[in-house]
PDB file of N, CA and C in Angstrom:
ATOM      1  N   UNK A   1       0.822  -1.188   0.000  1.00  0.00           N
ATOM      2  CA  UNK A   1       0.000   0.000   0.000  1.00  0.00           C
ATOM      3  C   UNK A   1       0.876   1.267   0.000  1.00  0.00           C
ATOM      4  N   UNK A   2       1.935   1.241   0.809  1.00  0.00           N
ATOM      5  CA  UNK A   2       2.846   2.396   0.855  1.00  0.00           C
ATOM      6  C   UNK A   2       3.492   2.645  -0.508  1.00  0.00           C
ATOM      7  N   UNK A   3       3.868   1.559  -1.129  1.00  0.00           N
ATOM      8  CA  UNK A   3       4.515   1.684  -2.439  1.00  0.00           C
ATOM      9  C   UNK A   3       3.549   2.284  -3.459  1.00  0.00           C
ATOM     10  N   UNK A   4       2.311   1.874  -3.427  1.00  0.00           N
ATOM     11  CA  UNK A   4       1.299   2.420  -4.319  1.00  0.00           C
ATOM     12  C   UNK A   4       1.073   3.907  -4.042  1.00  0.00           C
ATOM     13  N   UNK A   5       1.034   4.277  -2.769  1.00  0.00           N
ATOM     14  CA  UNK A   5       0.896   5.697  -2.406  1.00  0.00           C
ATOM     15  C   UNK A   5       2.080   6.510  -2.919  1.00  0.00           C
ATOM     16  N   UNK A   6       3.276   5.956  -2.772  1.00  0.00           N
ATOM     17  CA  UNK A   6       4.475   6.655  -3.240  1.00  0.00           C
ATOM     18  C   UNK A   6       4.445   6.813  -4.757  1.00  0.00           C
ATOM     19  N   UNK A   7       4.041   5.768  -5.457  1.00  0.00           N
ATOM     20  CA  UNK A   7       3.926   5.850  -6.915  1.00  0.00           C
ATOM     21  C   UNK A   7       2.873   6.877  -7.327  1.00  0.00           C
ATOM     22  N   UNK A   8       1.772   6.924  -6.610  1.00  0.00           N
ATOM     23  CA  UNK A   8       0.729   7.915  -6.906  1.00  0.00           C
ATOM     24  C   UNK A   8       1.261   9.336  -6.735  1.00  0.00           C
ATOM     25  N   UNK A   9       2.015   9.581  -5.675  1.00  0.00           N
ATOM     26  CA  UNK A   9       2.595  10.916  -5.455  1.00  0.00           C
ATOM     27  C   UNK A   9       3.603  11.259  -6.551  1.00  0.00           C
ATOM     28  N   UNK A  10       4.389  10.274  -6.980  1.00  0.00           N
ATOM     29  CA  UNK A  10       5.353  10.518  -8.053  1.00  0.00           C
ATOM     30  C   UNK A  10       4.642  10.867  -9.355  1.00  0.00           C
ATOM     31  N   UNK A  11       3.571  10.164  -9.662  1.00  0.00           N
ATOM     32  CA  UNK A  11       2.807  10.454 -10.876  1.00  0.00           C
ATOM     33  C   UNK A  11       2.189  11.849 -10.779  1.00  0.00           C
ATOM     34  N   UNK A  12       1.678  12.227  -9.611  1.00  0.00           N
ATOM     35  CA  UNK A  12       1.105  13.566  -9.429  1.00  0.00           C
ATOM     36  C   UNK A  12       2.164  14.646  -9.640  1.00  0.00           C
ATOM     37  N   UNK A  13       3.387  14.423  -9.128  1.00  0.00           N
ATOM     38  CA  UNK A  13       4.473  15.386  -9.336  1.00  0.00           C
ATOM     39  C   UNK A  13       4.821  15.494 -10.815  1.00  0.00           C
ATOM     40  N   UNK A  14       4.882  14.361 -11.487  1.00  0.00           N
ATOM     41  CA  UNK A  14       5.172  14.368 -12.924  1.00  0.00           C
ATOM     42  C   UNK A  14       4.087  15.119 -13.692  1.00  0.00           C
ATOM     43  N   UNK A  15       2.842  14.874 -13.351  1.00  0.00           N
ATOM     44  CA  UNK A  15       1.740  15.590 -14.006  1.00  0.00           C
ATOM     45  C   UNK A  15       1.885  17.086 -13.804  1.00  0.00           C
ATOM     46  N   UNK A  16       2.223  17.498 -12.584  1.00  0.00           N
ATOM     47  CA  UNK A  16       2.380  18.929 -12.299  1.00  0.00           C
ATOM     48  C   UNK A  16       3.532  19.513 -13.104  1.00  0.00           C
ATOM     49  N   UNK A  17       4.645  18.810 -13.154  1.00  0.00           N
ATOM     50  CA  UNK A  17       5.793  19.307 -13.909  1.00  0.00           C
ATOM     51  C   UNK A  17       5.474  19.411 -15.389  1.00  0.00           C
ATOM     52  N   UNK A  18       4.774  18.448 -15.927  1.00  0.00           N
ATOM     53  CA  UNK A  18       4.396  18.492 -17.338  1.00  0.00           C
ATOM     54  C   UNK A  18       3.436  19.648 -17.587  1.00  0.00           C
ATOM     55  N   UNK A  19       2.491  19.850 -16.682  1.00  0.00           N
ATOM     56  CA  UNK A  19       1.544  20.955 -16.826  1.00  0.00           C
ATOM     57  C   UNK A  19       2.268  22.295 -16.795  1.00  0.00           C
ATOM     58  N   UNK A  20       3.191  22.469 -15.856  1.00  0.00           N
ATOM     59  CA  UNK A  20       3.955  23.717 -15.765  1.00  0.00           C
ATOM     60  C   UNK A  20       4.771  23.919 -17.036  1.00  0.00           C
ATOM     61  N   UNK A  21       5.430  22.869 -17.511  1.00  0.00           N
ATOM     62  CA  UNK A  21       6.241  22.975 -18.725  1.00  0.00           C
ATOM     63  C   UNK A  21       5.390  23.342 -19.930  1.00  0.00           C
ATOM     64  N   UNK A  22       4.268  22.664 -20.088  1.00  0.00           N
ATOM     65  CA  UNK A  22       3.390  22.957 -21.225  1.00  0.00           C
ATOM     66  C   UNK A  22       2.849  24.380 -21.174  1.00  0.00           C
ATOM     67  N   UNK A  23       2.427  24.819 -20.018  1.00  0.00           N
ATOM     68  CA  UNK A  23       1.882  26.169 -19.884  1.00  0.00           C
ATOM     69  C   UNK A  23       2.964  27.227 -20.109  1.00  0.00           C
ATOM     70  N   UNK A  24       4.169  26.978 -19.588  1.00  0.00           N
ATOM     71  CA  UNK A  24       5.264  27.934 -19.789  1.00  0.00           C
ATOM     72  C   UNK A  24       5.601  28.059 -21.269  1.00  0.00           C
ATOM     73  N   UNK A  25       5.678  26.944 -21.943  1.00  0.00           N
ATOM     74  CA  UNK A  25       5.989  26.963 -23.371  1.00  0.00           C
ATOM     75  C   UNK A  25       4.876  27.656 -24.157  1.00  0.00           C
ATOM     76  N   UNK A  26       3.633  27.318 -23.861  1.00  0.00           N
ATOM     77  CA  UNK A  26       2.509  27.929 -24.569  1.00  0.00           C
ATOM     78  C   UNK A  26       2.462  29.438 -24.341  1.00  0.00           C
ATOM     79  N   UNK A  27       2.699  29.871 -23.118  1.00  0.00           N
ATOM     80  CA  UNK A  27       2.692  31.300 -22.814  1.00  0.00           C
ATOM     81  C   UNK A  27       3.827  32.016 -23.537  1.00  0.00           C
ATOM     82  N   UNK A  28       5.015  31.412 -23.536  1.00  0.00           N
ATOM     83  CA  UNK A  28       6.148  32.008 -24.242  1.00  0.00           C
ATOM     84  C   UNK A  28       5.841  32.149 -25.728  1.00  0.00           C
ATOM     85  N   UNK A  29       5.339  31.086 -26.339  1.00  0.00           N
ATOM     86  CA  UNK A  29       5.044  31.120 -27.773  1.00  0.00           C
ATOM     87  C   UNK A  29       3.990  32.175 -28.071  1.00  0.00           C
ATOM     88  N   UNK A  30       2.960  32.256 -27.252  1.00  0.00           N
ATOM     89  CA  UNK A  30       1.905  33.255 -27.467  1.00  0.00           C
ATOM     90  C   UNK A  30       2.484  34.676 -27.433  1.00  0.00           C
ATOM     91  N   UNK A  31       3.280  34.983 -26.407  1.00  0.00           N
ATOM     92  CA  UNK A  31       3.864  36.326 -26.308  1.00  0.00           C
ATOM     93  C   UNK A  31       4.848  36.584 -27.439  1.00  0.00           C
ATOM     94  N   UNK A  32       5.653  35.593 -27.760  1.00  0.00           N
ATOM     95  CA  UNK A  32       6.655  35.771 -28.813  1.00  0.00           C
ATOM     96  C   UNK A  32       5.982  36.023 -30.154  1.00  0.00           C
ATOM     97  N   UNK A  33       4.965  35.246 -30.471  1.00  0.00           N
ATOM     98  CA  UNK A  33       4.274  35.429 -31.740  1.00  0.00           C
ATOM     99  C   UNK A  33       3.551  36.771 -31.801  1.00  0.00           C
ATOM    100  N   UNK A  34       3.001  37.199 -30.696  1.00  0.00           N
ATOM    101  CA  UNK A  34       2.288  38.477 -30.666  1.00  0.00           C
ATOM    102  C   UNK A  34       3.247  39.654 -30.844  1.00  0.00           C
ATOM    103  N   UNK A  35       4.483  39.501 -30.382  1.00  0.00           N
ATOM    104  CA  UNK A  35       5.445  40.603 -30.429  1.00  0.00           C
ATOM    105  C   UNK A  35       6.297  40.609 -31.693  1.00  0.00           C
ATOM    106  N   UNK A  36       6.280  39.538 -32.462  1.00  0.00           N
ATOM    107  CA  UNK A  36       7.119  39.427 -33.660  1.00  0.00           C
ATOM    108  C   UNK A  36       6.480  40.111 -34.855  1.00  0.00           C
ATOM    109  N   UNK A  37       7.156  41.095 -35.420  1.00  0.00           N
ATOM    110  CA  UNK A  37       6.624  41.697 -36.649  1.00  0.00           C
ATOM    111  C   UNK A  37       6.869  40.777 -37.848  1.00  0.00           C
ATOM    112  N   UNK A  38       6.032  40.879 -38.848  1.00  0.00           N
ATOM    113  CA  UNK A  38       6.214  40.082 -40.071  1.00  0.00           C
ATOM    114  C   UNK A  38       7.466  40.564 -40.804  1.00  0.00           C
ATOM    115  N   UNK A  39       8.188  39.633 -41.420  1.00  0.00           N
ATOM    116  CA  UNK A  39       9.397  39.976 -42.169  1.00  0.00           C
ATOM    117  C   UNK A  39       9.069  40.107 -43.651  1.00  0.00           C
ATOM    118  N   UNK A  40       9.748  41.020 -44.311  1.00  0.00           N
ATOM    119  CA  UNK A  40       9.569  41.090 -45.761  1.00  0.00           C
ATOM    120  C   UNK A  40      10.170  39.843 -46.419  1.00  0.00           C
ATOM    121  N   UNK A  41       9.684  39.508 -47.600  1.00  0.00           N
ATOM    122  CA  UNK A  41      10.139  38.293 -48.301  1.00  0.00           C
ATOM    123  C   UNK A  41      11.647  38.266 -48.500  1.00  0.00           C
ATOM    124  N   UNK A  42      12.244  39.414 -48.728  1.00  0.00           N
ATOM    125  CA  UNK A  42      13.689  39.476 -48.993  1.00  0.00           C
ATOM    126  C   UNK A  42      14.502  39.069 -47.757  1.00  0.00           C
ATOM    127  N   UNK A  43      13.932  39.257 -46.573  1.00  0.00           N
ATOM    128  CA  UNK A  43      14.651  38.956 -45.332  1.00  0.00           C
ATOM    129  C   UNK A  43      14.435  37.518 -44.859  1.00  0.00           C
ATOM    130  N   UNK A  44      13.531  36.779 -45.476  1.00  0.00           N
ATOM    131  CA  UNK A  44      13.201  35.424 -45.025  1.00  0.00           C
ATOM    132  C   UNK A  44      14.391  34.465 -45.009  1.00  0.00           C
ATOM    133  N   UNK A  45      15.196  34.370 -46.079  1.00  0.00           N
ATOM    134  CA  UNK A  45      16.318  33.406 -46.047  1.00  0.00           C
ATOM    135  C   UNK A  45      17.309  33.669 -44.907  1.00  0.00           C
ATOM    136  N   UNK A  46      17.648  34.928 -44.687  1.00  0.00           N
ATOM    137  CA  UNK A  46      18.579  35.248 -43.599  1.00  0.00           C
ATOM    138  C   UNK A  46      17.959  34.914 -42.245  1.00  0.00           C
ATOM    139  N   UNK A  47      16.672  35.199 -42.083  1.00  0.00           N
ATOM    140  CA  UNK A  47      15.991  34.906 -40.822  1.00  0.00           C
ATOM    141  C   UNK A  47      15.925  33.399 -40.583  1.00  0.00           C
ATOM    142  N   UNK A  48      15.691  32.630 -41.634  1.00  0.00           N
ATOM    143  CA  UNK A  48      15.647  31.176 -41.489  1.00  0.00           C
ATOM    144  C   UNK A  48      17.011  30.618 -41.118  1.00  0.00           C
ATOM    145  N   UNK A  49      18.070  31.151 -41.715  1.00  0.00           N
ATOM    146  CA  UNK A  49      19.430  30.705 -41.386  1.00  0.00           C
ATOM    147  C   UNK A  49      19.748  31.024 -39.924  1.00  0.00           C
ATOM    148  N   UNK A  50      19.396  32.226 -39.474  1.00  0.00           N
ATOM    149  CA  UNK A  50      19.629  32.620 -38.087  1.00  0.00           C
ATOM    150  C   UNK A  50      18.793  31.758 -37.148  1.00  0.00           C
ATOM    151  N   UNK A  51      17.574  31.440 -37.572  1.00  0.00           N
ATOM    152  CA  UNK A  51      16.713  30.574 -36.766  1.00  0.00           C
ATOM    153  C   UNK A  51      17.306  29.190 -36.569  1.00  0.00           C
ATOM    154  N   UNK A  52      17.860  28.621 -37.639  1.00  0.00           N
ATOM    155  CA  UNK A  52      18.510  27.306 -37.529  1.00  0.00           C
ATOM    156  C   UNK A  52      19.708  27.378 -36.578  1.00  0.00           C
ATOM    157  N   UNK A  53      20.488  28.442 -36.680  1.00  0.00           N
ATOM    158  CA  UNK A  53      21.651  28.623 -35.802  1.00  0.00           C
ATOM    159  C   UNK A  53      21.209  28.726 -34.336  1.00  0.00           C
ATOM    160  N   UNK A  54      20.180  29.510 -34.095  1.00  0.00           N
ATOM    161  CA  UNK A  54      19.682  29.663 -32.723  1.00  0.00           C
ATOM    162  C   UNK A  54      19.095  28.364 -32.196  1.00  0.00           C
ATOM    163  N   UNK A  55      18.406  27.621 -33.050  1.00  0.00           N
ATOM    164  CA  UNK A  55      17.829  26.349 -32.634  1.00  0.00           C
ATOM    165  C   UNK A  55      18.928  25.367 -32.224  1.00  0.00           C
ATOM    166  N   UNK A  56      20.004  25.319 -33.002  1.00  0.00           N
ATOM    167  CA  UNK A  56      21.126  24.444 -32.651  1.00  0.00           C
ATOM    168  C   UNK A  56      21.708  24.837 -31.295  1.00  0.00           C
ATOM    169  N   UNK A  57      21.839  26.141 -31.048  1.00  0.00           N
ATOM    170  CA  UNK A  57      22.320  26.606 -29.748  1.00  0.00           C
ATOM    171  C   UNK A  57      21.364  26.221 -28.623  1.00  0.00           C
ATOM    172  N   UNK A  58      20.071  26.325 -28.898  1.00  0.00           N
ATOM    173  CA  UNK A  58      19.057  25.937 -27.920  1.00  0.00           C
ATOM    174  C   UNK A  58      19.169  24.453 -27.571  1.00  0.00           C
ATOM    175  N   UNK A  59      19.308  23.610 -28.593  1.00  0.00           N
ATOM    176  CA  UNK A  59      19.399  22.169 -28.364  1.00  0.00           C
ATOM    177  C   UNK A  59      20.661  21.837 -27.569  1.00  0.00           C
ATOM    178  N   UNK A  60      21.766  22.506 -27.865  1.00  0.00           N
ATOM    179  CA  UNK A  60      23.002  22.277 -27.111  1.00  0.00           C
ATOM    180  C   UNK A  60      22.833  22.686 -25.645  1.00  0.00           C
ATOM    181  N   UNK A  61      22.234  23.863 -25.412  1.00  0.00           N
ATOM    182  CA  UNK A  61      22.021  24.329 -24.043  1.00  0.00           C
ATOM    183  C   UNK A  61      21.082  23.391 -23.287  1.00  0.00           C
ATOM    184  N   UNK A  62      20.051  22.920 -23.960  1.00  0.00           N
ATOM    185  CA  UNK A  62      19.125  21.973 -23.343  1.00  0.00           C
ATOM    186  C   UNK A  62      19.849  20.688 -22.966  1.00  0.00           C
ATOM    187  N   UNK A  63      20.682  20.191 -23.852  1.00  0.00           N
ATOM    188  CA  UNK A  63      21.454  18.988 -23.564  1.00  0.00           C
ATOM    189  C   UNK A  63      22.359  19.162 -22.354  1.00  0.00           C
ATOM    190  N   UNK A  64      23.006  20.326 -22.259  1.00  0.00           N
ATOM    191  CA  UNK A  64      23.875  20.592 -21.096  1.00  0.00           C
ATOM    192  C   UNK A  64      23.067  20.619 -19.807  1.00  0.00           C
ATOM    193  N   UNK A  65      21.906  21.300 -19.826  1.00  0.00           N
ATOM    194  CA  UNK A  65      21.072  21.370 -18.619  1.00  0.00           C
ATOM    195  C   UNK A  65      20.602  19.983 -18.191  1.00  0.00           C
ATOM    196  N   UNK A  66      20.164  19.189 -19.162  1.00  0.00           N
ATOM    197  CA  UNK A  66      19.686  17.847 -18.833  1.00  0.00           C
ATOM    198  C   UNK A  66      20.817  16.980 -18.307  1.00  0.00           C
ATOM    199  N   UNK A  67      22.007  17.119 -18.893  1.00  0.00           N
ATOM    200  CA  UNK A  67      23.161  16.334 -18.432  1.00  0.00           C
ATOM    201  C   UNK A  67      23.534  16.689 -16.996  1.00  0.00           C
ATOM    202  N   UNK A  68      23.350  17.955 -16.612  1.00  0.00           N
ATOM    203  CA  UNK A  68      23.660  18.403 -15.252  1.00  0.00           C
ATOM    204  C   UNK A  68      22.532  18.096 -14.274  1.00  0.00           C
ATOM    205  N   UNK A  69      21.377  17.687 -14.803  1.00  0.00           N
ATOM    206  CA  UNK A  69      20.242  17.414 -13.926  1.00  0.00           C
ATOM    207  C   UNK A  69      19.459  18.662 -13.556  1.00  0.00           C
ATOM    208  N   UNK A  70      19.701  19.772 -14.265  1.00  0.00           N
ATOM    209  CA  UNK A  70      18.964  20.999 -13.985  1.00  0.00           C
ATOM    210  C   UNK A  70      17.562  20.887 -14.562  1.00  0.00           C
ATOM    211  N   UNK A  71      16.615  21.519 -13.899  1.00  0.00           N
ATOM    212  CA  UNK A  71      15.233  21.418 -14.326  1.00  0.00           C
ATOM    213  C   UNK A  71      14.524  22.741 -14.089  1.00  0.00           C
ATOM    214  N   UNK A  72      13.852  23.232 -15.114  1.00  0.00           N
ATOM    215  CA  UNK A  72      13.056  24.450 -14.969  1.00  0.00           C
ATOM    216  C   UNK A  72      11.957  24.246 -13.942  1.00  0.00           C
ATOM    217  N   UNK A  73      11.365  23.068 -13.929  1.00  0.00           N
ATOM    218  CA  UNK A  73      10.300  22.792 -12.964  1.00  0.00           C
ATOM    219  C   UNK A  73      10.812  22.949 -11.529  1.00  0.00           C
ATOM    220  N   UNK A  74      12.036  22.492 -11.266  1.00  0.00           N
ATOM    221  CA  UNK A  74      12.613  22.654  -9.924  1.00  0.00           C
ATOM    222  C   UNK A  74      12.868  24.120  -9.631  1.00  0.00           C
ATOM    223  N   UNK A  75      13.408  24.854 -10.604  1.00  0.00           N
ATOM    224  CA  UNK A  75      13.670  26.277 -10.409  1.00  0.00           C
ATOM    225  C   UNK A  75      12.376  27.028 -10.143  1.00  0.00           C
ATOM    226  N   UNK A  76      11.341  26.736 -10.905  1.00  0.00           N
ATOM    227  CA  UNK A  76      10.059  27.410 -10.721  1.00  0.00           C
ATOM    228  C   UNK A  76       9.476  27.067  -9.368  1.00  0.00           C
ATOM    229  N   UNK A  77       9.546  25.806  -8.961  1.00  0.00           N
ATOM    230  CA  UNK A  77       8.975  25.433  -7.667  1.00  0.00           C
ATOM    231  C   UNK A  77       9.707  26.128  -6.533  1.00  0.00           C
ATOM    232  N   UNK A  78      11.020  26.337  -6.648  1.00  0.00           N
ATOM    233  CA  UNK A  78      11.752  27.056  -5.614  1.00  0.00           C
ATOM    234  C   UNK A  78      11.426  28.547  -5.645  1.00  0.00           C
ATOM    235  N   UNK A  79      11.222  29.107  -6.834  1.00  0.00           N
ATOM    236  CA  UNK A  79      10.874  30.519  -6.942  1.00  0.00           C
ATOM    237  C   UNK A  79       9.476  30.790  -6.406  1.00  0.00           C
ATOM    238  N   UNK A  80       8.553  29.874  -6.674  1.00  0.00           N
ATOM    239  CA  UNK A  80       7.162  30.073  -6.278  1.00  0.00           C
ATOM    240  C   UNK A  80       6.949  29.741  -4.813  1.00  0.00           C
ATOM    241  N   UNK A  81       7.575  28.687  -4.313  1.00  0.00           N
ATOM    242  CA  UNK A  81       7.340  28.237  -2.948  1.00  0.00           C
ATOM    243  C   UNK A  81       8.646  27.860  -2.264  1.00  0.00           C
ATOM    244  N   UNK A  82       9.533  28.853  -2.009  1.00  0.00           N
ATOM    245  CA  UNK A  82      10.796  28.517  -1.349  1.00  0.00           C
ATOM    246  C   UNK A  82      10.540  27.990   0.063  1.00  0.00           C
ATOM    247  N   UNK A  83      11.361  27.053   0.521  1.00  0.00           N
ATOM    248  CA  UNK A  83      11.152  26.469   1.849  1.00  0.00           C
ATOM    249  C   UNK A  83      11.099  27.519   2.965  1.00  0.00           C
ATOM    250  N   UNK A  84      11.877  28.594   2.836  1.00  0.00           N
ATOM    251  CA  UNK A  84      11.907  29.628   3.878  1.00  0.00           C
ATOM    252  C   UNK A  84      10.600  30.410   3.954  1.00  0.00           C
ATOM    253  N   UNK A  85       9.811  30.400   2.861  1.00  0.00           N
ATOM    254  CA  UNK A  85       8.571  31.171   2.834  1.00  0.00           C
ATOM    255  C   UNK A  85       7.349  30.290   2.983  1.00  0.00           C
ATOM    256  N   UNK A  86       7.510  29.118   3.489  1.00  0.00           N
ATOM    257  CA  UNK A  86       6.376  28.193   3.608  1.00  0.00           C
ATOM    258  C   UNK A  86       5.236  28.883   4.358  1.00  0.00           C
ATOM    259  N   UNK A  87       4.068  28.855   3.754  1.00  0.00           N
ATOM    260  CA  UNK A  87       2.903  29.454   4.381  1.00  0.00           C
ATOM    261  C   UNK A  87       2.722  30.919   4.049  1.00  0.00           C
ATOM    262  N   UNK A  88       3.717  31.563   3.462  1.00  0.00           N
ATOM    263  CA  UNK A  88       3.609  32.978   3.114  1.00  0.00           C
ATOM    264  C   UNK A  88       2.868  33.128   1.796  1.00  0.00           C
ATOM    265  N   UNK A  89       2.381  34.352   1.541  1.00  0.00           N
ATOM    266  CA  UNK A  89       1.691  34.621   0.284  1.00  0.00           C
ATOM    267  C   UNK A  89       2.689  34.502  -0.865  1.00  0.00           C
ATOM    268  N   UNK A  90       2.267  33.888  -1.955  1.00  0.00           N
ATOM    269  CA  UNK A  90       3.131  33.644  -3.105  1.00  0.00           C
ATOM    270  C   UNK A  90       2.903  34.741  -4.133  1.00  0.00           C
ATOM    271  N   UNK A  91       4.006  35.292  -4.654  1.00  0.00           N
ATOM    272  CA  UNK A  91       3.898  36.246  -5.752  1.00  0.00           C
ATOM    273  C   UNK A  91       4.851  35.816  -6.844  1.00  0.00           C
ATOM    274  N   UNK A  92       4.396  35.961  -8.068  1.00  0.00           N
ATOM    275  CA  UNK A  92       5.214  35.583  -9.222  1.00  0.00           C
ATOM    276  C   UNK A  92       5.496  36.835 -10.030  1.00  0.00           C
ATOM    277  N   UNK A  93       6.763  37.063 -10.349  1.00  0.00           N
ATOM    278  CA  UNK A  93       7.154  38.228 -11.119  1.00  0.00           C
ATOM    279  C   UNK A  93       7.231  37.860 -12.580  1.00  0.00           C
ATOM    280  N   UNK A  94       6.538  38.610 -13.414  1.00  0.00           N
ATOM    281  CA  UNK A  94       6.568  38.388 -14.860  1.00  0.00           C
ATOM    282  C   UNK A  94       7.513  39.390 -15.482  1.00  0.00           C
ATOM    283  N   UNK A  95       8.453  38.883 -16.258  1.00  0.00           N
ATOM    284  CA  UNK A  95       9.453  39.743 -16.884  1.00  0.00           C
ATOM    285  C   UNK A  95       9.052  40.008 -18.298  1.00  0.00           C
TER     286      UNK A  95
END
């Protein structure tokens, strides 16, 4: 029974982390798309080349973070509910 309870808590944590990740990504994409001006046709090839370069950098940075065991979900959980502020009102700063 204890093992089942522990597995249930682990699944709940995973669900929360996935929800936070999905919402963060969706919010970022929404803001980014809303703020991006359309490019003229002449600028498209250069923008696509720069996009590929940035994507490669993103994938490399993601690989480094995963290799180190860093997690945005952990960072967010510490920012939102640090152990020292347990029970205090939570505020989230949007940049």
